[in-house]
Amino acid sequence: AREAGREALLQLAAERIRGAGAPYTSVYMYMLHGGELVLEAYAGRETEHTRIPVGQGVCGTAVATGEDQNVPDVRAITNYIACNAWTRSELVVLIRRGGLILGQIDVDSDEPDPFMEEERAAVRKVADALAVLL
């Protein structure tokens, strides 16, 4: 039951962020399981990337470095893992409890360089709330 509650919470968070409209095209909720990120919920386009090793792509880099990632142009990233052909930018905000990384919120946009401090701060609020609730 706890697992179902967690998935429902992650799904709700993904839908709420995407529901804000542009620039949020798709929102993916990855949780950290050992050495890989596992997709547990999403809103928007489907992705075949349900498991991402730590260190790979923008998502894996966020965990490896312990830092949120804001990529204004994904085409400029050499290790970028494309969820789909339309994505132009990506924002990854870590979900952490103290120093422990639980997972991340991965936001894709079809617009180049749309994520300003306002968007990062809004997604950070959701990540901080999830860190308490999960």
GROMACS .gro file of N, CA and C in nm:
model
  402
    1ALA      N    1   0.084  -0.120   0.000
    1ALA     CA    2   0.000   0.000   0.000
    1ALA      C    3   0.088   0.126   0.000
    2ARG      N    4   0.198   0.118   0.074
    2ARG     CA    5   0.288   0.234   0.080
    2ARG      C    6   0.345   0.266  -0.058
    3GLU      N    7   0.380   0.160  -0.132
    3GLU     CA    8   0.436   0.178  -0.267
    3GLU      C    9   0.334   0.242  -0.360
    4ALA      N   10   0.208   0.198  -0.350
    4ALA     CA   11   0.101   0.256  -0.433
    4ALA      C   12   0.079   0.402  -0.397
    5GLY      N   13   0.087   0.433  -0.270
    5GLY     CA   14   0.071   0.572  -0.225
    5GLY      C   15   0.184   0.660  -0.278
    6ARG      N   16   0.304   0.606  -0.279
    6ARG     CA   17   0.420   0.680  -0.330
    6ARG      C   18   0.404   0.707  -0.479
    7GLU      N   19   0.365   0.605  -0.554
    7GLU     CA   20   0.346   0.624  -0.698
    7GLU      C   21   0.237   0.726  -0.727
    8ALA      N   22   0.129   0.722  -0.652
    8ALA     CA   23   0.019   0.817  -0.671
    8ALA      C   24   0.067   0.960  -0.642
    9LEU      N   25   0.148   0.975  -0.539
    9LEU     CA   26   0.201   1.106  -0.503
    9LEU      C   27   0.294   1.159  -0.613
   10LEU      N   28   0.382   1.073  -0.664
   10LEU     CA   29   0.472   1.113  -0.771
   10LEU      C   30   0.394   1.148  -0.898
   11GLN      N   31   0.290   1.070  -0.928
   11GLN     CA   32   0.208   1.096  -1.046
   11GLN      C   33   0.137   1.231  -1.034
   12LEU      N   34   0.082   1.257  -0.916
   12LEU     CA   35   0.014   1.385  -0.892
   12LEU      C   36   0.110   1.503  -0.909
   13ALA      N   37   0.230   1.490  -0.854
   13ALA     CA   38   0.330   1.597  -0.865
   13ALA      C   39   0.367   1.622  -1.011
   14ALA      N   40   0.388   1.514  -1.087
   14ALA     CA   41   0.423   1.527  -1.229
   14ALA      C   42   0.311   1.597  -1.306
   15GLU      N   43   0.187   1.558  -1.278
   15GLU     CA   44   0.073   1.618  -1.348
   15GLU      C   45   0.055   1.765  -1.311
   16ARG      N   46   0.078   1.798  -1.185
   16ARG     CA   47   0.064   1.937  -1.140
   16ARG      C   48   0.167   2.028  -1.208
   17ILE      N   49   0.291   1.982  -1.215
   17ILE     CA   50   0.396   2.064  -1.278
   17ILE      C   51   0.363   2.082  -1.427
   18ARG      N   52   0.333   1.972  -1.496
   18ARG     CA   53   0.301   1.980  -1.638
   18ARG      C   54   0.176   2.065  -1.661
   19GLY      N   55   0.082   2.058  -1.568
   19GLY     CA   56  -0.042   2.132  -1.578
   19GLY      C   57  -0.024   2.283  -1.577
   20ALA      N   58   0.093   2.329  -1.534
   20ALA     CA   59   0.123   2.473  -1.535
   20ALA      C   60   0.138   2.524  -1.678
   21GLY      N   61   0.149   2.431  -1.775
   21GLY     CA   62   0.160   2.471  -1.915
   21GLY      C   63   0.302   2.499  -1.957
   22ALA      N   64   0.316   2.570  -2.069
   22ALA     CA   65   0.450   2.601  -2.122
   22ALA      C   66   0.531   2.674  -2.014
   23PRO      N   67   0.660   2.642  -2.002
   23PRO     CA   68   0.742   2.561  -2.093
   23PRO      C   69   0.746   2.412  -2.058
   24TYR      N   70   0.660   2.366  -1.965
   24TYR     CA   71   0.668   2.227  -1.920
   24TYR      C   72   0.598   2.133  -2.018
   25THR      N   73   0.674   2.065  -2.105
   25THR     CA   74   0.618   1.972  -2.203
   25THR      C   75   0.594   1.835  -2.141
   26SER      N   76   0.695   1.780  -2.076
   26SER     CA   77   0.684   1.649  -2.011
   26SER      C   78   0.760   1.653  -1.879
   27VAL      N   79   0.709   1.579  -1.781
   27VAL     CA   80   0.770   1.573  -1.648
   27VAL      C   81   0.786   1.427  -1.610
   28TYR      N   82   0.909   1.390  -1.573
   28TYR     CA   83   0.941   1.252  -1.538
   28TYR      C   84   0.991   1.247  -1.394
   29MET      N   85   0.941   1.152  -1.317
   29MET     CA   86   0.981   1.135  -1.178
   29MET      C   87   1.067   1.009  -1.168
   30TYR      N   88   1.196   1.030  -1.152
   30TYR     CA   89   1.290   0.919  -1.138
   30TYR      C   90   1.331   0.908  -0.992
   31MET      N   91   1.328   0.785  -0.939
   31MET     CA   92   1.374   0.762  -0.803
   31MET      C   93   1.503   0.680  -0.809
   32LEU      N   94   1.592   0.708  -0.716
   32LEU     CA   95   1.723   0.643  -0.715
   32LEU      C   96   1.714   0.507  -0.646
   33HIS      N   97   1.753   0.403  -0.719
   33HIS     CA   98   1.758   0.266  -0.665
   33HIS      C   99   1.900   0.215  -0.690
   34GLY      N  100   1.982   0.220  -0.587
   34GLY     CA  101   2.122   0.178  -0.602
   34GLY      C  102   2.193   0.268  -0.700
   35GLY      N  103   2.247   0.209  -0.807
   35GLY     CA  104   2.325   0.286  -0.904
   35GLY      C  105   2.246   0.331  -1.025
   36GLU      N  106   2.112   0.326  -1.017
   36GLU     CA  107   2.037   0.374  -1.132
   36GLU      C  108   1.910   0.447  -1.091
   37LEU      N  109   1.868   0.534  -1.181
   37LEU     CA  110   1.742   0.607  -1.166
   37LEU      C  111   1.632   0.527  -1.234
   38VAL      N  112   1.521   0.509  -1.165
   38VAL     CA  113   1.409   0.431  -1.218
   38VAL      C  114   1.288   0.522  -1.232
   39LEU      N  115   1.230   0.523  -1.352
   39LEU     CA  116   1.111   0.604  -1.379
   39LEU      C  117   0.992   0.545  -1.302
   40GLU      N  118   0.930   0.626  -1.214
   40GLU     CA  119   0.817   0.576  -1.135
   40GLU      C  120   0.686   0.646  -1.170
   41ALA      N  121   0.694   0.761  -1.235
   41ALA     CA  122   0.572   0.832  -1.277
   41ALA      C  123   0.610   0.936  -1.381
   42TYR      N  124   0.513   0.977  -1.462
   42TYR     CA  125   0.539   1.083  -1.559
   42TYR      C  126   0.408   1.144  -1.605
   43ALA      N  127   0.419   1.265  -1.660
   43ALA     CA  128   0.307   1.332  -1.725
   43ALA      C  129   0.362   1.390  -1.854
   44GLY      N  130   0.291   1.366  -1.964
   44GLY     CA  131   0.340   1.413  -2.095
   44GLY      C  132   0.374   1.295  -2.183
   45ARG      N  133   0.478   1.312  -2.262
   45ARG     CA  134   0.517   1.207  -2.357
   45ARG      C  135   0.578   1.087  -2.287
   46GLU      N  136   0.550   0.970  -2.341
   46GLU     CA  137   0.613   0.848  -2.290
   46GLU      C  138   0.762   0.853  -2.322
   47THR      N  139   0.840   0.776  -2.246
   47THR     CA  140   0.982   0.763  -2.274
   47THR      C  141   1.021   0.616  -2.260
   48GLU      N  142   1.114   0.573  -2.344
   48GLU     CA  143   1.165   0.436  -2.331
   48GLU      C  144   1.275   0.430  -2.225
   49HIS      N  145   1.318   0.545  -2.176
   49HIS     CA  146   1.426   0.550  -2.077
   49HIS      C  147   1.368   0.536  -1.936
   50THR      N  148   1.340   0.411  -1.898
   50THR     CA  149   1.281   0.385  -1.767
   50THR      C  150   1.388   0.360  -1.661
   51ARG      N  151   1.510   0.335  -1.706
   51ARG     CA  152   1.624   0.315  -1.614
   51ARG      C  153   1.744   0.390  -1.671
   52ILE      N  154   1.803   0.475  -1.589
   52ILE     CA  155   1.919   0.554  -1.632
   52ILE      C  156   2.032   0.535  -1.529
   53PRO      N  157   2.145   0.482  -1.573
   53PRO     CA  158   2.258   0.466  -1.479
   53PRO      C  159   2.309   0.601  -1.430
   54VAL      N  160   2.347   0.606  -1.303
   54VAL     CA  161   2.406   0.727  -1.247
   54VAL      C  162   2.528   0.763  -1.331
   55GLY      N  163   2.540   0.889  -1.369
   55GLY     CA  164   2.652   0.936  -1.449
   55GLY      C  165   2.621   0.949  -1.596
   56GLN      N  166   2.510   0.889  -1.643
   56GLN     CA  167   2.476   0.897  -1.785
   56GLN      C  168   2.367   1.001  -1.811
   57GLY      N  169   2.388   1.079  -1.916
   57GLY     CA  170   2.290   1.180  -1.954
   57GLY      C  171   2.277   1.291  -1.851
   58VAL      N  172   2.183   1.379  -1.874
   58VAL     CA  173   2.161   1.493  -1.783
   58VAL      C  174   2.112   1.442  -1.648
   59CYS      N  175   2.020   1.344  -1.650
   59CYS     CA  176   1.964   1.290  -1.524
   59CYS      C  177   2.072   1.224  -1.440
   60GLY      N  178   2.151   1.137  -1.502
   60GLY     CA  179   2.256   1.068  -1.430
   60GLY      C  180   2.366   1.161  -1.382
   61THR      N  181   2.393   1.267  -1.459
   61THR     CA  182   2.493   1.366  -1.420
   61THR      C  183   2.448   1.442  -1.295
   62ALA      N  184   2.319   1.472  -1.287
   62ALA     CA  185   2.267   1.544  -1.169
   62ALA      C  186   2.296   1.466  -1.041
   63VAL      N  187   2.272   1.335  -1.045
   63VAL     CA  188   2.298   1.252  -0.927
   63VAL      C  189   2.448   1.240  -0.902
   64ALA      N  190   2.525   1.216  -1.007
   64ALA     CA  191   2.670   1.197  -0.993
   64ALA      C  192   2.738   1.321  -0.934
   65THR      N  193   2.691   1.440  -0.973
   65THR     CA  194   2.751   1.564  -0.924
   65THR      C  195   2.682   1.619  -0.800
   66GLY      N  196   2.561   1.569  -0.773
   66GLY     CA  197   2.484   1.621  -0.659
   66GLY      C  198   2.427   1.759  -0.685
   67GLU      N  199   2.418   1.797  -0.812
   67GLU     CA  200   2.371   1.932  -0.847
   67GLU      C  201   2.257   1.927  -0.947
   68ASP      N  202   2.159   2.017  -0.929
   68ASP     CA  203   2.052   2.032  -1.026
   68ASP      C  204   2.114   2.070  -1.161
   69GLN      N  205   2.045   2.034  -1.269
   69GLN     CA  206   2.095   2.062  -1.403
   69GLN      C  207   1.993   2.145  -1.479
   70ASN      N  208   2.039   2.251  -1.545
   70ASN     CA  209   1.955   2.332  -1.632
   70ASN      C  210   2.027   2.340  -1.766
   71VAL      N  211   1.975   2.267  -1.864
   71VAL     CA  212   2.039   2.258  -1.995
   71VAL      C  213   1.956   2.336  -2.096
   72PRO      N  214   2.004   2.455  -2.138
   72PRO     CA  215   1.926   2.539  -2.228
   72PRO      C  216   1.911   2.482  -2.369
   73ASP      N  217   2.009   2.400  -2.413
   73ASP     CA  218   2.003   2.340  -2.546
   73ASP      C  219   2.059   2.198  -2.538
   74VAL      N  220   1.970   2.099  -2.537
   74VAL     CA  221   2.015   1.961  -2.521
   74VAL      C  222   2.102   1.914  -2.636
   75ARG      N  223   2.091   1.979  -2.751
   75ARG     CA  224   2.172   1.938  -2.866
   75ARG      C  225   2.319   1.970  -2.845
   76ALA      N  226   2.350   2.054  -2.747
   76ALA     CA  227   2.488   2.091  -2.719
   76ALA      C  228   2.555   1.996  -2.620
   77ILE      N  229   2.480   1.900  -2.567
   77ILE     CA  230   2.532   1.807  -2.467
   77ILE      C  231   2.575   1.677  -2.535
   78THR      N  232   2.700   1.636  -2.512
   78THR     CA  233   2.752   1.517  -2.581
   78THR      C  234   2.691   1.388  -2.527
   79ASN      N  235   2.662   1.380  -2.395
   79ASN     CA  236   2.609   1.254  -2.340
   79ASN      C  237   2.458   1.261  -2.319
   80TYR      N  238   2.391   1.347  -2.394
   80TYR     CA  239   2.246   1.362  -2.380
   80TYR      C  240   2.173   1.235  -2.422
   81ILE      N  241   2.076   1.194  -2.340
   81ILE     CA  242   1.990   1.079  -2.372
   81ILE      C  243   1.854   1.137  -2.412
   82ALA      N  244   1.820   1.131  -2.539
   82ALA     CA  245   1.696   1.193  -2.587
   82ALA      C  246   1.574   1.108  -2.556
   83CYS      N  247   1.477   1.169  -2.486
   83CYS     CA  248   1.350   1.100  -2.462
   83CYS      C  249   1.266   1.104  -2.590
   84ASN      N  250   1.279   1.213  -2.666
   84ASN     CA  251   1.207   1.224  -2.793
   84ASN      C  252   1.275   1.331  -2.878
   85ALA      N  253   1.236   1.338  -3.003
   85ALA     CA  254   1.303   1.427  -3.099
   85ALA      C  255   1.268   1.574  -3.081
   86TRP      N  256   1.162   1.603  -3.009
   86TRP     CA  257   1.115   1.742  -2.998
   86TRP      C  258   1.175   1.819  -2.881
   87THR      N  259   1.231   1.748  -2.784
   87THR     CA  260   1.285   1.816  -2.666
   87THR      C  261   1.403   1.905  -2.703
   88ARG      N  262   1.401   2.029  -2.656
   88ARG     CA  263   1.509   2.124  -2.683
   88ARG      C  264   1.584   2.164  -2.556
   89SER      N  265   1.519   2.151  -2.439
   89SER     CA  266   1.586   2.189  -2.314
   89SER      C  267   1.537   2.099  -2.202
   90GLU      N  268   1.614   2.098  -2.092
   90GLU     CA  269   1.584   2.008  -1.983
   90GLU      C  270   1.625   2.071  -1.850
   91LEU      N  271   1.538   2.051  -1.750
   91LEU     CA  272   1.566   2.096  -1.614
   91LEU      C  273   1.553   1.975  -1.522
   92VAL      N  274   1.658   1.946  -1.446
   92VAL     CA  275   1.656   1.835  -1.352
   92VAL      C  276   1.679   1.891  -1.212
   93VAL      N  277   1.582   1.864  -1.124
   93VAL     CA  278   1.591   1.910  -0.985
   93VAL      C  279   1.591   1.787  -0.895
   94LEU      N  280   1.693   1.777  -0.813
   94LEU     CA  281   1.708   1.661  -0.725
   94LEU      C  282   1.608   1.666  -0.609
   95ILE      N  283   1.557   1.548  -0.574
   95ILE     CA  284   1.474   1.532  -0.454
   95ILE      C  285   1.569   1.478  -0.348
   96ARG      N  286   1.593   1.558  -0.244
   96ARG     CA  287   1.688   1.514  -0.142
   96ARG      C  288   1.637   1.540  -0.002
   97ARG      N  289   1.675   1.448   0.086
   97ARG     CA  290   1.645   1.460   0.228
   97ARG      C  291   1.780   1.474   0.297
   98GLY      N  292   1.810   1.598   0.338
   98GLY     CA  293   1.943   1.625   0.390
   98GLY      C  294   2.044   1.603   0.280
   99GLY      N  295   2.147   1.524   0.306
   99GLY     CA  296   2.248   1.496   0.205
   99GLY      C  297   2.213   1.377   0.116
  100LEU      N  298   2.102   1.309   0.146
  100LEU     CA  299   2.063   1.189   0.073
  100LEU      C  300   1.979   1.224  -0.050
  101ILE      N  301   2.022   1.177  -0.167
  101ILE     CA  302   1.944   1.198  -0.290
  101ILE      C  303   1.845   1.083  -0.303
  102LEU      N  304   1.716   1.117  -0.305
  102LEU     CA  305   1.610   1.016  -0.318
  102LEU      C  306   1.574   0.991  -0.463
  103GLY      N  307   1.582   1.097  -0.544
  103GLY     CA  308   1.543   1.088  -0.683
  103GLY      C  309   1.550   1.225  -0.747
  104GLN      N  310   1.467   1.245  -0.851
  104GLN     CA  311   1.472   1.373  -0.920
  104GLN      C  312   1.344   1.398  -0.999
  105ILE      N  313   1.323   1.525  -1.026
  105ILE     CA  314   1.216   1.568  -1.115
  105ILE      C  315   1.286   1.613  -1.243
  106ASP      N  316   1.252   1.547  -1.354
  106ASP     CA  317   1.314   1.575  -1.484
  106ASP      C  318   1.209   1.641  -1.572
  107VAL      N  319   1.231   1.768  -1.607
  107VAL     CA  320   1.135   1.843  -1.687
  107VAL      C  321   1.193   1.868  -1.826
  108ASP      N  322   1.118   1.828  -1.928
  108ASP     CA  323   1.158   1.853  -2.067
  108ASP      C  324   1.072   1.965  -2.124
  109SER      N  325   1.132   2.042  -2.215
  109SER     CA  326   1.058   2.147  -2.285
  109SER      C  327   1.092   2.144  -2.433
  110ASP      N  328   0.992   2.175  -2.516
  110ASP     CA  329   1.015   2.185  -2.660
  110ASP      C  330   1.075   2.321  -2.696
  111GLU      N  331   1.080   2.411  -2.597
  111GLU     CA  332   1.134   2.546  -2.620
  111GLU      C  333   1.282   2.549  -2.581
  112PRO      N  334   1.365   2.622  -2.658
  112PRO     CA  335   1.504   2.638  -2.616
  112PRO      C  336   1.515   2.739  -2.501
  113ASP      N  337   1.596   2.705  -2.401
  113ASP     CA  338   1.631   2.793  -2.289
  113ASP      C  339   1.513   2.860  -2.219
  114PRO      N  340   1.410   2.783  -2.178
  114PRO     CA  341   1.294   2.846  -2.114
  114PRO      C  342   1.301   2.851  -1.961
  115PHE      N  343   1.394   2.774  -1.902
  115PHE     CA  344   1.392   2.759  -1.757
  115PHE      C  345   1.474   2.867  -1.688
  116MET      N  346   1.404   2.964  -1.632
  116MET     CA  347   1.469   3.071  -1.557
  116MET      C  348   1.465   3.034  -1.408
  117GLU      N  349   1.513   3.122  -1.324
  117GLU     CA  350   1.516   3.096  -1.180
  117GLU      C  351   1.375   3.071  -1.125
  118GLU      N  352   1.276   3.138  -1.181
  118GLU     CA  353   1.137   3.122  -1.137
  118GLU      C  354   1.090   2.977  -1.153
  119GLU      N  355   1.119   2.917  -1.268
  119GLU     CA  356   1.080   2.778  -1.292
  119GLU      C  357   1.158   2.682  -1.201
  120ARG      N  358   1.289   2.706  -1.191
  120ARG     CA  359   1.371   2.619  -1.106
  120ARG      C  360   1.321   2.624  -0.962
  121ALA      N  361   1.289   2.743  -0.914
  121ALA     CA  362   1.242   2.759  -0.776
  121ALA      C  363   1.106   2.689  -0.755
  122ALA      N  364   1.019   2.696  -0.856
  122ALA     CA  365   0.888   2.632  -0.845
  122ALA      C  366   0.902   2.480  -0.839
  123VAL      N  367   0.989   2.424  -0.925
  123VAL     CA  368   1.011   2.279  -0.925
  123VAL      C  369   1.083   2.237  -0.796
  124ARG      N  370   1.173   2.320  -0.746
  124ARG     CA  371   1.244   2.293  -0.620
  124ARG      C  372   1.144   2.281  -0.505
  125LYS      N  373   1.040   2.365  -0.502
  125LYS     CA  374   0.939   2.358  -0.395
  125LYS      C  375   0.870   2.222  -0.397
  126VAL      N  376   0.839   2.172  -0.517
  126VAL     CA  377   0.775   2.041  -0.530
  126VAL      C  378   0.872   1.932  -0.482
  127ALA      N  379   0.997   1.941  -0.524
  127ALA     CA  380   1.098   1.842  -0.484
  127ALA      C  381   1.116   1.840  -0.332
  128ASP      N  382   1.119   1.957  -0.270
  128ASP     CA  383   1.135   1.966  -0.125
  128ASP      C  384   1.015   1.906  -0.053
  129ALA      N  385   0.894   1.928  -0.106
  129ALA     CA  386   0.773   1.871  -0.046
  129ALA      C  387   0.775   1.719  -0.059
  130LEU      N  388   0.816   1.669  -0.176
  130LEU     CA  389   0.823   1.524  -0.198
  130LEU      C  390   0.925   1.460  -0.103
  131ALA      N  391   1.035   1.528  -0.078
  131ALA     CA  392   1.139   1.474   0.011
  131ALA      C  393   1.084   1.447   0.150
  132VAL      N  394   0.990   1.530   0.193
  132VAL     CA  395   0.927   1.512   0.325
  132VAL      C  396   0.823   1.401   0.321
  133LEU      N  397   0.748   1.394   0.210
  133LEU     CA  398   0.635   1.302   0.202
  133LEU      C  399   0.671   1.160   0.162
  134LEU      N  400   0.781   1.142   0.090
  134LEU     CA  401   0.816   1.007   0.041
  134LEU      C  402   0.883   0.922   0.149
   0.00000   0.00000   0.00000
